Amino acid sequence: MTTTAEKKAQGNVVITVERCKGCGFCVEFCPTHALKLSDQYNSKGYHPPVLISKDLCNGCDMCGLLCPDFSIYGFRIKKNK
Amino acid sequence: MKGVEMEDQMYEIEETMPLNPVESFLRMDRMPHIWCPSCGIGTTVNCFGRALETSGLDMDKVAIVSGIGCTGRVAGYLNLDSFHTTHGRPIPFATGLKLANPELKVVVYSGDGDLFAIGGNHFIHAARRNLDMTVICVNNFIYGMTGGQVAPTTPISATATTAPHGNFEQPFNLPYLAESCGAVYVARWTAYHVRYLTKAIKEALAKKGFSFIEVLAPCPTLYSRRNKLGDGLDQMVFYKEHSEIQHNIDTKTATLDFQGKIIVGKFVDKERPDYLTLMNEHYQKKFGDKYTPYKG
């Protein structure tokens, strides 16, 4: 791990797959392009988003603000050090 | 060793995972909502929830009133004291609510057809009187729930069910209308400008007097599809690329053309005594000590 990576804010997203309608707002407007639409379907037949890599997410919660179905939100991981 | 560290960290995340901040403002038993995939109304509700969270208001003292239409459903989904009124009448209902109980923070959350076609008269008079309420108008340029008829905000040349050859009627410029009627806070944002919108709602909630926010939102099923503009995501990208933030400009120039430049921003933020203050001042001047100021 380099120092820049350590300085970077770390985050994660929580996705309620069943509530998603696959609009893709979170994928399109994620500032770090950390999300993509999954190949899997939910029970309604939509493709929910998945996090490509946890290293990409900085927990800015842009996806959470944009989501019209309240099915995703991001949060920042507080480092203990 | 690294893997173990990773697992430990992940375990920690699970432990400290926060709840979705808007969920406490929603009636989760009513989810999923009826709005179409990629409709922008849900995004505005999301911003409203975030604004409420940071506003520091007592949730028992916030009431939300909606009219009829897609946006009219908002009142039913928010976990506040809410009322779903008849078509076009959220502002008269909110007026009564505010005057009977001035302690309440009354929010009117409705669509463009409801507030400006059927309820247009109520809107201009509430703004003229400067009633202390916040009006959030989700403008999707069309009557969504009834099947895509021309609304008072449909831009010229846009197609609708009742205008198959394009609309020729001059649409309303909502911020200009609100300002000329006397609103003290006027802003326009789109469903794409989530952070600005959240801030604007927070400011409007804190403002004493008639505050008005217009939010442009995509209607994928009727407006976008009929006009061959793609789905809601394409409209959001369009908002991102074609909107220009201009604060404090003359609202007369903030017109909306069909797929033209969108001027967004905070246009008006001024001070003017509200209806109840004016009433109490007036009668105190007239009757002196004989008049007890009205407090609800």
Short mmCIF file of C-alpha atoms in Angstrom, two decimals:
data_model
loop_
_atom_site.label_atom_id
_atom_site.label_comp_id
_atom_site.label_asym_id
_atom_site.label_seq_id
_atom_site.Cartn_x
_atom_site.Cartn_y
_atom_site.Cartn_z
CA MET A 1 0.00 0.00 0.00
CA THR A 2 1.32 3.40 -0.94
CA THR A 3 0.83 6.48 1.14
CA THR A 4 -1.63 8.05 -1.30
CA ALA A 5 -3.87 5.02 -1.05
CA GLU A 6 -3.80 5.27 2.72
CA LYS A 7 -4.74 8.93 2.62
CA LYS A 8 -7.67 8.31 0.30
CA ALA A 9 -11.06 8.12 1.96
CA GLN A 10 -12.47 4.61 2.10
CA GLY A 11 -16.12 3.81 1.76
CA ASN A 12 -18.63 1.14 1.01
CA VAL A 13 -22.17 0.89 -0.30
CA VAL A 14 -25.20 -0.99 0.96
CA ILE A 15 -27.60 -2.18 -1.73
CA THR A 16 -31.14 -3.41 -1.14
CA VAL A 17 -31.34 -5.49 -4.30
CA GLU A 18 -35.07 -6.19 -4.21
CA ARG A 19 -36.06 -2.52 -4.17
CA CYS A 20 -33.87 -1.57 -7.16
CA LYS A 21 -35.51 -0.73 -10.50
CA GLY A 22 -32.27 -0.67 -12.46
CA CYS A 23 -32.40 2.98 -13.55
CA GLY A 24 -28.61 3.27 -13.52
CA PHE A 25 -28.40 6.76 -11.96
CA CYS A 26 -25.87 5.53 -9.38
CA VAL A 27 -23.70 3.87 -12.03
CA GLU A 28 -23.71 6.87 -14.37
CA PHE A 29 -23.02 9.57 -11.80
CA CYS A 30 -20.66 7.81 -9.39
CA PRO A 31 -17.69 10.23 -9.20
CA THR A 32 -15.16 7.40 -8.94
CA HIS A 33 -16.99 4.98 -11.32
CA ALA A 34 -17.03 2.35 -8.61
CA LEU A 35 -20.36 0.80 -9.60
CA LYS A 36 -21.69 -1.23 -12.49
CA LEU A 37 -24.99 -2.91 -13.28
CA SER A 38 -24.91 -6.55 -12.31
CA ASP A 39 -25.49 -9.40 -14.76
CA GLN A 40 -27.86 -10.91 -12.21
CA TYR A 41 -31.56 -10.11 -11.99
CA ASN A 42 -33.60 -9.33 -8.93
CA SER A 43 -37.05 -10.90 -8.52
CA LYS A 44 -38.70 -8.08 -10.52
CA GLY A 45 -36.31 -8.62 -13.44
CA TYR A 46 -34.10 -5.57 -13.04
CA HIS A 47 -30.32 -5.47 -12.94
CA PRO A 48 -29.22 -4.04 -9.59
CA PRO A 49 -25.84 -2.26 -9.25
CA VAL A 50 -22.77 -3.92 -7.77
CA LEU A 51 -19.57 -2.42 -6.44
CA ILE A 52 -16.69 -3.13 -8.83
CA SER A 53 -14.05 -2.78 -6.15
CA LYS A 54 -14.13 -1.54 -2.61
CA ASP A 55 -10.92 0.41 -3.22
CA LEU A 56 -12.73 2.63 -5.69
CA CYS A 57 -15.52 3.69 -3.34
CA ASN A 58 -14.79 6.76 -1.24
CA GLY A 59 -18.15 6.77 0.56
CA CYS A 60 -19.34 10.11 -0.82
CA ASP A 61 -22.97 8.92 -0.82
CA MET A 62 -23.73 10.41 -4.25
CA CYS A 63 -25.46 7.12 -5.17
CA GLY A 64 -27.56 7.36 -2.03
CA LEU A 65 -28.69 10.88 -2.87
CA LEU A 66 -29.53 10.04 -6.47
CA CYS A 67 -31.30 6.73 -5.94
CA PRO A 68 -35.03 7.19 -6.67
CA ASP A 69 -35.88 3.87 -5.03
CA PHE A 70 -33.95 4.32 -1.77
CA SER A 71 -32.15 1.06 -2.45
CA ILE A 72 -28.49 2.16 -2.26
CA TYR A 73 -26.45 4.38 0.01
CA GLY A 74 -22.81 4.90 0.65
CA PHE A 75 -20.94 5.54 3.86
CA ARG A 76 -17.41 6.34 4.81
CA ILE A 77 -15.33 3.86 6.79
CA LYS A 78 -13.73 5.47 9.78
CA LYS A 79 -10.14 4.39 10.16
CA ASN A 80 -9.11 3.41 13.65
CA LYS A 81 -5.56 4.64 13.32
CA MET B 1 -1.95 -12.57 6.78
CA LYS B 2 -3.28 -9.88 4.53
CA GLY B 3 -6.48 -11.83 3.96
CA VAL B 4 -7.11 -12.11 7.68
CA GLU B 5 -6.62 -8.39 8.08
CA MET B 6 -9.07 -7.80 5.28
CA GLU B 7 -11.65 -10.06 6.89
CA ASP B 8 -11.23 -8.32 10.21
CA GLN B 9 -11.80 -4.98 8.56
CA MET B 10 -14.88 -6.25 6.77
CA TYR B 11 -16.29 -7.56 10.02
CA GLU B 12 -15.77 -4.14 11.53
CA ILE B 13 -17.70 -2.53 8.68
CA GLU B 14 -20.63 -4.85 9.21
CA GLU B 15 -20.68 -3.91 12.86
CA THR B 16 -20.62 -0.17 12.27
CA MET B 17 -22.77 -0.10 9.15
CA PRO B 18 -25.06 2.93 9.41
CA LEU B 19 -28.72 2.81 8.43
CA ASN B 20 -29.95 4.45 5.25
CA PRO B 21 -30.41 8.07 6.39
CA VAL B 22 -33.71 8.58 4.55
CA GLU B 23 -35.38 5.42 5.79
CA SER B 24 -36.47 7.02 9.05
CA PHE B 25 -38.41 9.63 7.05
CA LEU B 26 -40.20 7.09 4.89
CA ARG B 27 -43.04 4.67 5.46
CA MET B 28 -41.00 1.62 4.59
CA ASP B 29 -44.04 -0.67 4.67
CA ARG B 30 -45.27 1.13 1.53
CA MET B 31 -42.09 0.49 -0.46
CA PRO B 32 -41.45 -0.18 -3.30
CA HIS B 33 -43.21 2.94 -4.52
CA ILE B 34 -45.33 3.26 -7.67
CA TRP B 35 -42.99 5.57 -9.59
CA CYS B 36 -41.61 4.24 -12.88
CA PRO B 37 -38.01 3.05 -13.19
CA SER B 38 -35.74 6.11 -13.70
CA CYS B 39 -38.46 8.60 -12.70
CA GLY B 40 -36.93 11.58 -10.95
CA ILE B 41 -39.52 12.05 -8.19
CA GLY B 42 -37.87 9.48 -5.92
CA THR B 43 -34.59 11.39 -6.17
CA THR B 44 -36.27 14.60 -5.04
CA VAL B 45 -37.86 12.76 -2.10
CA ASN B 46 -34.42 11.45 -1.24
CA CYS B 47 -33.06 15.02 -1.19
CA PHE B 48 -36.04 16.15 0.89
CA GLY B 49 -35.31 13.42 3.43
CA ARG B 50 -31.65 14.44 3.67
CA ALA B 51 -32.66 18.09 4.05
CA LEU B 52 -35.07 17.19 6.87
CA GLU B 53 -32.36 15.17 8.56
CA THR B 54 -29.96 18.11 8.66
CA SER B 55 -32.58 20.82 9.24
CA GLY B 56 -32.86 20.12 12.96
CA LEU B 57 -36.66 20.50 12.84
CA ASP B 58 -38.92 18.65 15.24
CA MET B 59 -40.55 15.99 13.04
CA ASP B 60 -43.78 16.21 15.05
CA LYS B 61 -44.06 19.81 13.91
CA VAL B 62 -43.60 19.19 10.20
CA ALA B 63 -46.64 18.55 8.02
CA ILE B 64 -46.62 17.68 4.36
CA VAL B 65 -49.48 18.21 1.94
CA SER B 66 -49.73 16.86 -1.60
CA GLY B 67 -52.27 17.12 -4.37
CA ILE B 68 -53.09 14.62 -7.08
CA GLY B 69 -50.65 13.15 -9.56
CA CYS B 70 -47.46 11.18 -9.51
CA THR B 71 -45.83 13.71 -7.20
CA GLY B 72 -49.01 13.76 -5.14
CA ARG B 73 -48.01 10.33 -3.89
CA VAL B 74 -45.13 11.82 -1.91
CA ALA B 75 -47.34 12.63 1.08
CA GLY B 76 -48.27 8.97 1.37
CA TYR B 77 -44.67 7.79 1.41
CA LEU B 78 -43.25 10.20 3.97
CA ASN B 79 -43.35 9.27 7.62
CA LEU B 80 -44.62 12.68 8.70
CA ASP B 81 -48.04 14.15 9.38
CA SER B 82 -49.28 14.16 5.83
CA PHE B 83 -52.40 14.75 3.81
CA HIS B 84 -53.26 13.84 0.25
CA THR B 85 -55.78 16.47 -0.86
CA THR B 86 -58.10 16.77 -3.84
CA HIS B 87 -56.75 17.90 -7.20
CA GLY B 88 -55.12 21.31 -7.11
CA ARG B 89 -55.98 22.06 -3.49
CA PRO B 90 -52.83 21.36 -1.46
CA ILE B 91 -52.19 25.09 -0.93
CA PRO B 92 -55.67 25.92 0.43
CA PHE B 93 -55.40 22.93 2.76
CA ALA B 94 -51.90 23.99 3.83
CA THR B 95 -53.14 27.55 4.38
CA GLY B 96 -55.81 26.33 6.76
CA LEU B 97 -53.35 24.05 8.51
CA LYS B 98 -50.84 26.85 8.98
CA LEU B 99 -53.39 29.40 10.21
CA ALA B 100 -54.99 26.98 12.64
CA ASN B 101 -51.64 25.85 14.01
CA PRO B 102 -48.91 28.44 13.28
CA GLU B 103 -46.34 26.30 15.10
CA LEU B 104 -46.33 23.79 12.25
CA LYS B 105 -43.82 23.84 9.44
CA VAL B 106 -46.03 23.21 6.43
CA VAL B 107 -44.58 21.82 3.22
CA VAL B 108 -46.55 21.52 -0.01
CA TYR B 109 -45.05 18.88 -2.28
CA SER B 110 -46.78 18.52 -5.59
CA GLY B 111 -46.45 18.45 -9.34
CA ASP B 112 -46.64 21.13 -11.99
CA GLY B 113 -50.09 20.14 -13.25
CA ASP B 114 -51.55 20.10 -9.77
CA LEU B 115 -49.99 23.34 -8.53
CA PHE B 116 -50.16 25.47 -11.67
CA ALA B 117 -53.08 24.25 -13.77
CA ILE B 118 -55.85 23.36 -11.36
CA GLY B 119 -54.27 25.03 -8.35
CA GLY B 120 -52.73 28.03 -10.12
CA ASN B 121 -55.03 30.51 -8.48
CA HIS B 122 -54.25 29.23 -5.01
CA PHE B 123 -50.55 29.42 -5.68
CA ILE B 124 -50.54 33.07 -6.72
CA HIS B 125 -52.62 34.12 -3.73
CA ALA B 126 -50.56 32.18 -1.21
CA ALA B 127 -47.44 33.86 -2.65
CA ARG B 128 -49.13 37.28 -2.62
CA ARG B 129 -50.12 36.88 1.05
CA ASN B 130 -46.69 35.50 1.85
CA LEU B 131 -47.98 32.60 3.89
CA ASP B 132 -45.24 30.90 5.83
CA MET B 133 -44.91 27.63 3.87
CA THR B 134 -42.50 25.82 1.59
CA VAL B 135 -43.74 24.78 -1.84
CA ILE B 136 -41.76 22.16 -3.73
CA CYS B 137 -42.94 21.69 -7.29
CA VAL B 138 -41.64 18.68 -9.19
CA ASN B 139 -41.86 19.76 -12.82
CA ASN B 140 -41.85 16.91 -15.33
CA PHE B 141 -43.41 19.03 -18.14
CA ILE B 142 -46.46 16.81 -18.51
CA TYR B 143 -49.45 15.26 -16.75
CA GLY B 144 -47.90 11.93 -15.88
CA MET B 145 -50.53 9.96 -14.03
CA THR B 146 -53.47 10.79 -16.31
CA GLY B 147 -51.67 9.74 -19.49
CA GLY B 148 -49.40 12.47 -20.81
CA GLN B 149 -51.65 15.45 -21.57
CA VAL B 150 -50.30 18.98 -22.14
CA ALA B 151 -49.53 20.73 -18.86
CA PRO B 152 -49.06 24.49 -18.30
CA THR B 153 -45.31 23.84 -18.27
CA THR B 154 -45.01 21.76 -21.48
CA PRO B 155 -42.43 23.53 -23.65
CA ILE B 156 -43.34 24.76 -27.13
CA SER B 157 -42.95 22.04 -29.81
CA ALA B 158 -42.90 19.17 -27.30
CA THR B 159 -45.31 16.37 -28.11
CA ALA B 160 -47.98 15.15 -25.71
CA THR B 161 -51.08 12.93 -25.93
CA THR B 162 -53.32 15.94 -26.47
CA ALA B 163 -50.77 17.66 -28.74
CA PRO B 164 -49.64 14.98 -31.20
CA HIS B 165 -48.28 17.61 -33.60
CA GLY B 166 -46.40 19.49 -30.91
CA ASN B 167 -47.46 22.02 -28.31
CA PHE B 168 -47.96 25.65 -29.40
CA GLU B 169 -49.04 27.15 -26.07
CA GLN B 170 -46.68 29.43 -24.18
CA PRO B 171 -45.61 27.60 -20.99
CA PHE B 172 -45.31 29.16 -17.54
CA ASN B 173 -41.95 30.38 -16.32
CA LEU B 174 -42.47 29.18 -12.77
CA PRO B 175 -39.70 31.12 -10.95
CA TYR B 176 -40.83 34.34 -12.67
CA LEU B 177 -44.43 33.67 -11.69
CA ALA B 178 -43.48 32.98 -8.07
CA GLU B 179 -41.27 36.05 -7.80
CA SER B 180 -43.77 38.42 -9.35
CA CYS B 181 -46.45 37.15 -6.97
CA GLY B 182 -44.21 37.90 -4.00
CA ALA B 183 -42.41 34.71 -2.96
CA VAL B 184 -39.42 35.39 -0.69
CA TYR B 185 -37.35 32.40 -1.77
CA VAL B 186 -37.29 31.09 -5.34
CA ALA B 187 -34.92 28.46 -6.69
CA ARG B 188 -34.80 26.02 -9.57
CA TRP B 189 -32.79 22.81 -9.64
CA THR B 190 -32.99 19.55 -11.50
CA ALA B 191 -33.08 16.00 -10.20
CA TYR B 192 -29.43 15.76 -11.19
CA HIS B 193 -28.31 18.59 -8.84
CA VAL B 194 -28.89 16.55 -5.70
CA ARG B 195 -26.50 18.36 -3.39
CA TYR B 196 -27.68 21.81 -4.46
CA LEU B 197 -31.27 20.69 -4.16
CA THR B 198 -30.76 19.34 -0.64
CA LYS B 199 -29.19 22.64 0.38
CA ALA B 200 -31.99 24.62 -1.26
CA ILE B 201 -34.69 22.62 0.55
CA LYS B 202 -32.87 23.15 3.83
CA GLU B 203 -32.69 26.90 3.21
CA ALA B 204 -36.33 27.05 2.15
CA LEU B 205 -37.41 25.19 5.31
CA ALA B 206 -35.52 27.70 7.44
CA LYS B 207 -37.02 30.68 5.60
CA LYS B 208 -39.94 32.56 7.10
CA GLY B 209 -42.46 33.23 4.37
CA PHE B 210 -43.47 31.73 1.04
CA SER B 211 -40.55 29.77 -0.37
CA PHE B 212 -40.75 28.05 -3.73
CA ILE B 213 -38.46 25.45 -5.30
CA GLU B 214 -38.96 24.12 -8.80
CA VAL B 215 -37.32 20.76 -9.45
CA LEU B 216 -37.06 19.49 -13.00
CA ALA B 217 -37.44 15.72 -13.06
CA PRO B 218 -37.44 13.22 -15.89
CA CYS B 219 -40.68 11.48 -16.83
CA PRO B 220 -39.40 8.44 -18.74
CA THR B 221 -42.75 6.84 -19.50
CA LEU B 222 -44.68 9.72 -21.01
CA TYR B 223 -42.62 12.84 -21.67
CA SER B 224 -39.29 11.30 -22.69
CA ARG B 225 -40.72 8.35 -24.57
CA ARG B 226 -43.25 10.42 -26.54
CA ASN B 227 -40.60 12.97 -27.45
CA LYS B 228 -38.01 10.29 -28.25
CA LEU B 229 -35.60 11.54 -25.61
CA GLY B 230 -34.59 8.15 -24.29
CA ASP B 231 -35.18 7.08 -20.70
CA GLY B 232 -34.77 8.89 -17.41
CA LEU B 233 -31.02 8.34 -17.35
CA ASP B 234 -30.64 10.08 -20.74
CA GLN B 235 -32.62 13.02 -19.37
CA MET B 236 -30.40 13.17 -16.28
CA VAL B 237 -27.32 13.24 -18.50
CA PHE B 238 -29.00 15.99 -20.53
CA TYR B 239 -29.57 17.99 -17.32
CA LYS B 240 -25.96 17.52 -16.38
CA GLU B 241 -24.67 18.73 -19.74
CA HIS B 242 -27.14 21.52 -20.50
CA SER B 243 -27.78 23.22 -17.19
CA GLU B 244 -26.06 26.40 -16.20
CA ILE B 245 -25.92 27.67 -12.64
CA GLN B 246 -26.74 31.39 -12.47
CA HIS B 247 -27.64 32.71 -9.03
CA ASN B 248 -29.65 35.89 -8.45
CA ILE B 249 -30.48 36.48 -12.09
CA ASP B 250 -33.62 38.16 -13.39
CA THR B 251 -36.19 35.34 -13.32
CA LYS B 252 -37.76 36.75 -16.50
CA THR B 253 -34.80 35.37 -18.43
CA ALA B 254 -35.00 31.88 -16.83
CA THR B 255 -37.33 30.45 -19.47
CA LEU B 256 -37.27 26.79 -20.46
CA ASP B 257 -37.27 25.80 -24.12
CA PHE B 258 -37.75 22.31 -25.47
CA GLN B 259 -34.38 20.60 -24.92
CA GLY B 260 -32.69 23.98 -24.62
CA LYS B 261 -30.36 25.41 -22.02
CA ILE B 262 -31.61 25.04 -18.45
CA ILE B 263 -30.84 27.91 -16.12
CA VAL B 264 -30.74 26.70 -12.53
CA GLY B 265 -29.85 28.41 -9.29
CA LYS B 266 -31.18 30.40 -6.37
CA PHE B 267 -32.97 33.33 -7.96
CA VAL B 268 -34.64 35.14 -5.08
CA ASP B 269 -33.81 35.30 -1.37
CA LYS B 270 -35.33 38.35 0.26
CA GLU B 271 -37.11 39.35 3.45
CA ARG B 272 -40.78 40.31 3.64
CA PRO B 273 -43.13 40.05 6.65
CA ASP B 274 -45.36 37.00 6.42
CA TYR B 275 -49.16 36.89 6.58
CA LEU B 276 -49.62 36.31 10.33
CA THR B 277 -47.03 38.96 11.28
CA LEU B 278 -48.74 41.49 9.03
CA MET B 279 -52.17 40.62 10.41
CA ASN B 280 -51.09 40.96 14.03
CA GLU B 281 -49.26 44.23 13.35
CA HIS B 282 -52.21 45.68 11.50
CA TYR B 283 -54.78 44.90 14.17
CA GLN B 284 -52.49 45.97 16.97
CA LYS B 285 -52.16 49.33 15.23
CA LYS B 286 -55.93 49.56 14.80
CA PHE B 287 -57.14 48.32 18.18
CA GLY B 288 -54.14 48.76 20.45
CA ASP B 289 -54.26 46.83 23.73
CA LYS B 290 -57.76 45.53 23.05
CA TYR B 291 -56.31 43.15 20.47
CA THR B 292 -54.65 39.94 21.60
CA PRO B 293 -52.13 38.80 18.99
CA TYR B 294 -53.17 35.57 17.29
CA LYS B 295 -50.90 32.69 18.18
CA GLY B 296 -53.04 29.77 17.04
#
